[in-house]
GROMACS .gro file of N, CA and C in nm:
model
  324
    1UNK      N    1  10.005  -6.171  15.193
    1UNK     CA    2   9.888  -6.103  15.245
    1UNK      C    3   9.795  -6.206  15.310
    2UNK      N    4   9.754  -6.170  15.425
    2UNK     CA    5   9.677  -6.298  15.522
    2UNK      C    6   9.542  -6.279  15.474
    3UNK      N    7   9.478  -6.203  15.383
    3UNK     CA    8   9.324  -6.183  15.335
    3UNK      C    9   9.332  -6.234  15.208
    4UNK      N   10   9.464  -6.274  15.126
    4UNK     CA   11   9.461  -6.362  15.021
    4UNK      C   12   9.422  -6.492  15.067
    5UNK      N   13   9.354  -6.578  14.947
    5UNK     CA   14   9.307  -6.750  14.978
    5UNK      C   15   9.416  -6.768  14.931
    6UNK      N   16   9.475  -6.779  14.792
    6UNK     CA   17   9.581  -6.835  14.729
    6UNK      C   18   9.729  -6.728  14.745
    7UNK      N   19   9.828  -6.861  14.823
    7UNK     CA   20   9.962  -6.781  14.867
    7UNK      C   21  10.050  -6.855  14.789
    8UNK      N   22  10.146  -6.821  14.705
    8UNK     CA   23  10.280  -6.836  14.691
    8UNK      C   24  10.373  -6.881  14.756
    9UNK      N   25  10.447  -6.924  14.793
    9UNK     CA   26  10.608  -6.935  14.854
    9UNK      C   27  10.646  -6.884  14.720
   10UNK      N   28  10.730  -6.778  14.691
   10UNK     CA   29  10.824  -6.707  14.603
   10UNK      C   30  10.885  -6.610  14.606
   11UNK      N   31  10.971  -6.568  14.570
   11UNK     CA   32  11.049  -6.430  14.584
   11UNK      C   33  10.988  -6.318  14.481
   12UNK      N   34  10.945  -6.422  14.379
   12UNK     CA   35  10.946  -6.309  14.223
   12UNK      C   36  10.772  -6.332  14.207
   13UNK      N   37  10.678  -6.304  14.335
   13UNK     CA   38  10.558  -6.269  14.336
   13UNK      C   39  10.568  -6.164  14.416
   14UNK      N   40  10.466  -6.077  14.350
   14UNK     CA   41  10.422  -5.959  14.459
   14UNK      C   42  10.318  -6.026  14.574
   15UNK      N   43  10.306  -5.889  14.635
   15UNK     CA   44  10.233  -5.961  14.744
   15UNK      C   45  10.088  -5.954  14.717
   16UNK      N   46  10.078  -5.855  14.641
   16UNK     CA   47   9.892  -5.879  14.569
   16UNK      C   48   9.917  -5.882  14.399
   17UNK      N   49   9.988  -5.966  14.350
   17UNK     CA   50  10.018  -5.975  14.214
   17UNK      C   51   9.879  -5.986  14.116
   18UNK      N   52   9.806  -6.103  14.175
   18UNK     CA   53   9.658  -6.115  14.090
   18UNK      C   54   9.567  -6.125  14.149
   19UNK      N   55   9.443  -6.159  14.098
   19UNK     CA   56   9.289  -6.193  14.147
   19UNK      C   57   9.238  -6.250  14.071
   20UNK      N   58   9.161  -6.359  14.152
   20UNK     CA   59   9.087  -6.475  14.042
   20UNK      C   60   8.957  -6.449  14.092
   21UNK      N   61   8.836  -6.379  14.019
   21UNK     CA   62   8.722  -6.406  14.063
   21UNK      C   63   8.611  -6.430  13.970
   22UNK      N   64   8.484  -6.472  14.033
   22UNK     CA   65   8.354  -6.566  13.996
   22UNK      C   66   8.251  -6.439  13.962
   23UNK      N   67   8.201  -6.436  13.856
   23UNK     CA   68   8.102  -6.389  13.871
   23UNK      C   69   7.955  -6.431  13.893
   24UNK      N   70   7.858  -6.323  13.888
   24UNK     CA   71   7.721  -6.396  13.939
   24UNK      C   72   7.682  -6.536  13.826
   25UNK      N   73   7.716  -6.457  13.686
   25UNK     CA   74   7.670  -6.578  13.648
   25UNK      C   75   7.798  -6.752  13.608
   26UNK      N   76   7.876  -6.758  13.673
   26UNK     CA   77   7.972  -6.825  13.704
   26UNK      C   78   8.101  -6.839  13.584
   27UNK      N   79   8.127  -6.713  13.529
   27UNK     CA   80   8.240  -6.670  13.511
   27UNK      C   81   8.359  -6.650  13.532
   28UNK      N   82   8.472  -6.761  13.593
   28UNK     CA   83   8.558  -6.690  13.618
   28UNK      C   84   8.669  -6.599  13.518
   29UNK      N   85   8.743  -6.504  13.619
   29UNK     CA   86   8.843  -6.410  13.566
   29UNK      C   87   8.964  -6.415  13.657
   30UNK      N   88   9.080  -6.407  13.558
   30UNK     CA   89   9.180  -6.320  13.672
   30UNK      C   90   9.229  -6.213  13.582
   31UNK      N   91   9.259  -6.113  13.722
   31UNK     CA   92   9.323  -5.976  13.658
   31UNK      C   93   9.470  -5.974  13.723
   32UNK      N   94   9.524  -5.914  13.662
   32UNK     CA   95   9.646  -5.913  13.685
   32UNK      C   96   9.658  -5.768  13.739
   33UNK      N   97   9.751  -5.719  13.892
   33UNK     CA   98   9.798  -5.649  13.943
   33UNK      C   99   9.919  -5.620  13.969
   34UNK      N  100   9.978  -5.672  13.954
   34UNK     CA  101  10.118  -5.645  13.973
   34UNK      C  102  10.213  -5.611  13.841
   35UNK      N  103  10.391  -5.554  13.886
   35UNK     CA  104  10.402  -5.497  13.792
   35UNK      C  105  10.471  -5.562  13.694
   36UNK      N  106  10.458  -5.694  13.727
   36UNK     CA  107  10.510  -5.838  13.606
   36UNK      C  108  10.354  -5.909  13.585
   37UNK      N  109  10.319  -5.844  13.436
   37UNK     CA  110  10.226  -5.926  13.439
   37UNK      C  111  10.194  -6.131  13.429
   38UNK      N  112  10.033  -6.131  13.465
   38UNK     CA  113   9.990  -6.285  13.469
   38UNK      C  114  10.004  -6.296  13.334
   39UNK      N  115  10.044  -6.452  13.325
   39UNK     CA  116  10.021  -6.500  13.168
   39UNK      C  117   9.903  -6.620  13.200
   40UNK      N  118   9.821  -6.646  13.089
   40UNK     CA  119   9.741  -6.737  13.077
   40UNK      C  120   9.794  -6.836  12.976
   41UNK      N  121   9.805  -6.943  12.980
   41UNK     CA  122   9.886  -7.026  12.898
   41UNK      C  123   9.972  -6.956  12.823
   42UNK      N  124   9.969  -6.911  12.689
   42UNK     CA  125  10.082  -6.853  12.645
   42UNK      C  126  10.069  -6.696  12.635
   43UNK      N  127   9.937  -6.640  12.675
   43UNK     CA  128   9.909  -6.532  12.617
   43UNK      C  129   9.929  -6.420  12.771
   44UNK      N  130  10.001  -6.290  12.769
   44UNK     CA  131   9.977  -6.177  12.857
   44UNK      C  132   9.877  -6.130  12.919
   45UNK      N  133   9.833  -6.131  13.054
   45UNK     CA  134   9.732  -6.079  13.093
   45UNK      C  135   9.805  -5.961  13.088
   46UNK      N  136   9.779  -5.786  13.053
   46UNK     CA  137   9.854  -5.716  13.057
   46UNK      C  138   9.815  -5.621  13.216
   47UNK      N  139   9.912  -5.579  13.315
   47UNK     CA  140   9.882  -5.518  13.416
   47UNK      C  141   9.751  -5.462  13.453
   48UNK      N  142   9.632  -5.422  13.493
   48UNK     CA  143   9.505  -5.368  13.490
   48UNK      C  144   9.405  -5.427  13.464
   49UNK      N  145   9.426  -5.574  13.381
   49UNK     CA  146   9.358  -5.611  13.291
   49UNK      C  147   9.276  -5.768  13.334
   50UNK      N  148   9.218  -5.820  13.267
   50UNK     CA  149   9.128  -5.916  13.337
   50UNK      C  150   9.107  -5.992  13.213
   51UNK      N  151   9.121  -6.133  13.222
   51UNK     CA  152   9.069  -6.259  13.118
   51UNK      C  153   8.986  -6.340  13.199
   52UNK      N  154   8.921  -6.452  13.082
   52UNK     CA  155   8.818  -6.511  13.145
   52UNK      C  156   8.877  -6.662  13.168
   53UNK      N  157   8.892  -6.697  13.282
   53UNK     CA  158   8.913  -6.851  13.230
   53UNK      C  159   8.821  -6.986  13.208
   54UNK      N  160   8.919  -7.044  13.150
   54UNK     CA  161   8.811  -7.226  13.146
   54UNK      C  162   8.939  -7.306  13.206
   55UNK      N  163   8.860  -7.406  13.188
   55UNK     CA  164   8.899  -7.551  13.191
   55UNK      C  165   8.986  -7.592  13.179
   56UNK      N  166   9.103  -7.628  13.215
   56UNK     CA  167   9.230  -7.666  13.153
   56UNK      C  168   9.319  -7.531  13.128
   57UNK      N  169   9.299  -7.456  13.153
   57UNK     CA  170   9.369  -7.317  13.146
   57UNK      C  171   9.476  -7.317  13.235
   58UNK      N  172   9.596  -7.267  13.183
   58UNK     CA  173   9.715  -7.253  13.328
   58UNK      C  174   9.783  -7.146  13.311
   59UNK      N  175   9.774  -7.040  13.462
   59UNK     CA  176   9.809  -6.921  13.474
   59UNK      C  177   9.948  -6.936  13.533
   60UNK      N  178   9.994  -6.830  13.475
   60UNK     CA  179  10.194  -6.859  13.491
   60UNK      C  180  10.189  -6.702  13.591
   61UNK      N  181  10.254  -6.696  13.722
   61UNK     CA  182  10.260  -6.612  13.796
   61UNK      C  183  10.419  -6.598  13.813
   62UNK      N  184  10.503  -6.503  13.814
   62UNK     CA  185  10.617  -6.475  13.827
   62UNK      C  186  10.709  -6.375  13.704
   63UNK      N  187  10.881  -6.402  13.760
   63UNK     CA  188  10.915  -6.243  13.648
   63UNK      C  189  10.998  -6.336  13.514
   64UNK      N  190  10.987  -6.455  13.553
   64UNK     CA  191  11.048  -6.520  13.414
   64UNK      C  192  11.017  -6.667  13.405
   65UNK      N  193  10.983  -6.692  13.269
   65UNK     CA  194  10.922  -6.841  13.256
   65UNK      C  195  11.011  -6.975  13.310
   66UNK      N  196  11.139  -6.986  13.345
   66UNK     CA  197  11.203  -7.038  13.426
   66UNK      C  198  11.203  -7.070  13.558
   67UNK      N  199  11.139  -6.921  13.614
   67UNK     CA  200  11.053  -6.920  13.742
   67UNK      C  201  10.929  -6.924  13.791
   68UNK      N  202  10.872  -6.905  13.675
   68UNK     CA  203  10.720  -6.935  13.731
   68UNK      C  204  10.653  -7.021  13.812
   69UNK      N  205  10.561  -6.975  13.890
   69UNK     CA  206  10.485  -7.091  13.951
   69UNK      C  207  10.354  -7.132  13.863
   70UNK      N  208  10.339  -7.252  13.842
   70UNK     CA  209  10.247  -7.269  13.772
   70UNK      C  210  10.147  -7.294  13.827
   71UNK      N  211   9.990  -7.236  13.820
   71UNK     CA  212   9.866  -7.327  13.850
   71UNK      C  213   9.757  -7.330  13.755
   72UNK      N  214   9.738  -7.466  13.779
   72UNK     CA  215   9.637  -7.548  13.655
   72UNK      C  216   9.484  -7.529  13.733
   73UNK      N  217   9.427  -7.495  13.630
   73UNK     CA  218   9.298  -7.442  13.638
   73UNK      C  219   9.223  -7.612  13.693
   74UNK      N  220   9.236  -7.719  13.652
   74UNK     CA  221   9.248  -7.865  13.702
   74UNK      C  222   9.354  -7.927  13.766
   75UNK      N  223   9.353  -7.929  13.873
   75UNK     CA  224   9.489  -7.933  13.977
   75UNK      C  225   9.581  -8.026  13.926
   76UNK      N  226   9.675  -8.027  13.959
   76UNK     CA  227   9.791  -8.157  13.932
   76UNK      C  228   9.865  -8.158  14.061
   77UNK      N  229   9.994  -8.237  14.085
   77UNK     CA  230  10.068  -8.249  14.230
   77UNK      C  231  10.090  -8.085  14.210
   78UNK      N  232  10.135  -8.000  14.367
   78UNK     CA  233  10.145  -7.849  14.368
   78UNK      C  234  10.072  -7.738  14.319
   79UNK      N  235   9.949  -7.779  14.261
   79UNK     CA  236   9.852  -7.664  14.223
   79UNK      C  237   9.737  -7.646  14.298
   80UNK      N  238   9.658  -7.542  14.259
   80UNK     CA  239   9.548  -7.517  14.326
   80UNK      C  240   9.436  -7.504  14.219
   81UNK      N  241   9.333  -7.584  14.258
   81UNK     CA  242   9.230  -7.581  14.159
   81UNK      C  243   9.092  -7.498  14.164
   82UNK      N  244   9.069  -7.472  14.064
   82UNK     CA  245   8.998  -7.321  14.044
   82UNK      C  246   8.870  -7.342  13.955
   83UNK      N  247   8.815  -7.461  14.002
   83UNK     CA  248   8.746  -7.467  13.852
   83UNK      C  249   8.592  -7.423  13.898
   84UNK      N  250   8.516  -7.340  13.835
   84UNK     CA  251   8.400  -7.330  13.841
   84UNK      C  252   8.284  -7.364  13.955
   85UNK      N  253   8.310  -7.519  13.983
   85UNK     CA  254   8.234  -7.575  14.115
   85UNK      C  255   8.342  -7.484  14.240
   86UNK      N  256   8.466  -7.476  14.218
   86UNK     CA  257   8.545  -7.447  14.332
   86UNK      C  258   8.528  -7.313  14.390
   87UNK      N  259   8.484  -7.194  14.282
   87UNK     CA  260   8.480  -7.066  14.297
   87UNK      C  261   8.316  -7.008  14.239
   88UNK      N  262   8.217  -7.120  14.316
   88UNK     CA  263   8.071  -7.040  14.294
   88UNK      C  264   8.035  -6.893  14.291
   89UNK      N  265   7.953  -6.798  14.286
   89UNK     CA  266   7.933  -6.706  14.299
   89UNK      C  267   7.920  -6.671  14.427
   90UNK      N  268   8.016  -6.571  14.507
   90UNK     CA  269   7.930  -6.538  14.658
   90UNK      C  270   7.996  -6.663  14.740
   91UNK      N  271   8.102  -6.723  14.696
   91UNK     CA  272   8.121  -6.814  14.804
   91UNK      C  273   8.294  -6.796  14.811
   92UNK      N  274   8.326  -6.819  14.886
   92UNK     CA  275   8.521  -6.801  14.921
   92UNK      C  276   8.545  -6.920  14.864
   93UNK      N  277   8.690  -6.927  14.834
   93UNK     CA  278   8.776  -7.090  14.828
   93UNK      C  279   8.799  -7.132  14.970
   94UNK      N  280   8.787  -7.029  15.072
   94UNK     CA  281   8.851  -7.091  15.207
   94UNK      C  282   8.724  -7.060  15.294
   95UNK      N  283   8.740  -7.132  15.404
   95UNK     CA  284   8.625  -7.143  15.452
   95UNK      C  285   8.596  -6.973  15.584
   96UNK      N  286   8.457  -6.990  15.584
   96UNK     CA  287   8.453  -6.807  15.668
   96UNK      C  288   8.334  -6.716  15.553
   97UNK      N  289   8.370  -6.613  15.554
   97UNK     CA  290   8.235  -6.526  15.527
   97UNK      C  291   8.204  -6.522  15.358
   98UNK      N  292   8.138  -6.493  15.281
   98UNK     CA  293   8.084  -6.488  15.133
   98UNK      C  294   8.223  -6.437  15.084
   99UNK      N  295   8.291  -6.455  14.974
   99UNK     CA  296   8.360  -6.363  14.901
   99UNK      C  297   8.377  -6.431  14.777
  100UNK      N  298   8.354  -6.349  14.649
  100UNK     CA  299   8.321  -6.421  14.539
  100UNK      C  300   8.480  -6.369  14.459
  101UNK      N  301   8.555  -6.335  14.547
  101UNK     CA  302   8.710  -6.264  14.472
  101UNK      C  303   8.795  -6.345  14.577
  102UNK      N  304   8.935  -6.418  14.488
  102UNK     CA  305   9.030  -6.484  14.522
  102UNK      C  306   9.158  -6.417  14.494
  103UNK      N  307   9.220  -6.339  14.529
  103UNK     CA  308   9.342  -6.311  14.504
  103UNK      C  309   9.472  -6.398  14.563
  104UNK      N  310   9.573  -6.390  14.511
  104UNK     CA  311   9.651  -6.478  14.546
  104UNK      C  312   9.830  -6.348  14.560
  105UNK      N  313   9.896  -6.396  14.669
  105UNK     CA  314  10.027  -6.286  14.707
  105UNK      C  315  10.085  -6.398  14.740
  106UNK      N  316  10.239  -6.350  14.722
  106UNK     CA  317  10.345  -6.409  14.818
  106UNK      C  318  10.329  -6.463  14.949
  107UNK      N  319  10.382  -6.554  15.036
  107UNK     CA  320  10.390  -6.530  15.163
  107UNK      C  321  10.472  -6.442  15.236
  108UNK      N  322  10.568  -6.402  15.188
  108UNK     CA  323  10.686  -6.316  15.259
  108UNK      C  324  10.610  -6.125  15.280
   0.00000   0.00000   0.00000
């Protein structure tokens, strides 16, 4: 999806699988949309549903832990970092108009 900030290269992501967003008072969340749910380190985001993250947190996107893509809430080589300063309230990860919601899809 070209209105997602965060894209995938994968087969076993949907194309609007999750959303990572900031709230006013600098909260982030992701909810999980798609019909394999997000995991947050070890725990199920379950389909519909929304957790809060921190620091060091790493969300597992895909349909089996073998495949997952991993991203660290504190970047490492291949991740995208998400931390608090990165996703202010009211501001995008990518550059262009206010948006305080990050979802992330496939590229295909």
């Amino acid at each position: 999806d070209p209105n997602s900030d965060i894209r995938l290269k994968s087969n076993h992501v949907s194309r609007t699988h999750a959303e990572v967003h900031a709230e006013p008072g600098g909260s982030v969340y992701v909810t999980s949309l798609g019909a394999v749910p997000v995991r947050v380190n070890d725990e199920e985001v379950p389909t519909g549903t929304s957790r809060e993250l921190f620091t060091g947190d790493k969300i597992f996107v895909g349909i089996e832990e073998a495949r997952m893509r991993e991203i660290l809430f504190e970047g490492e080589d291949d991740t995208v970092v998400l931390g608090r300063e990165a996703c202010p309230p009211q501001q995008s990860a990518r550059a262009g108009p206010a948006s305080p919601k990050h979802g992330w899809a496939s590229e295909d």
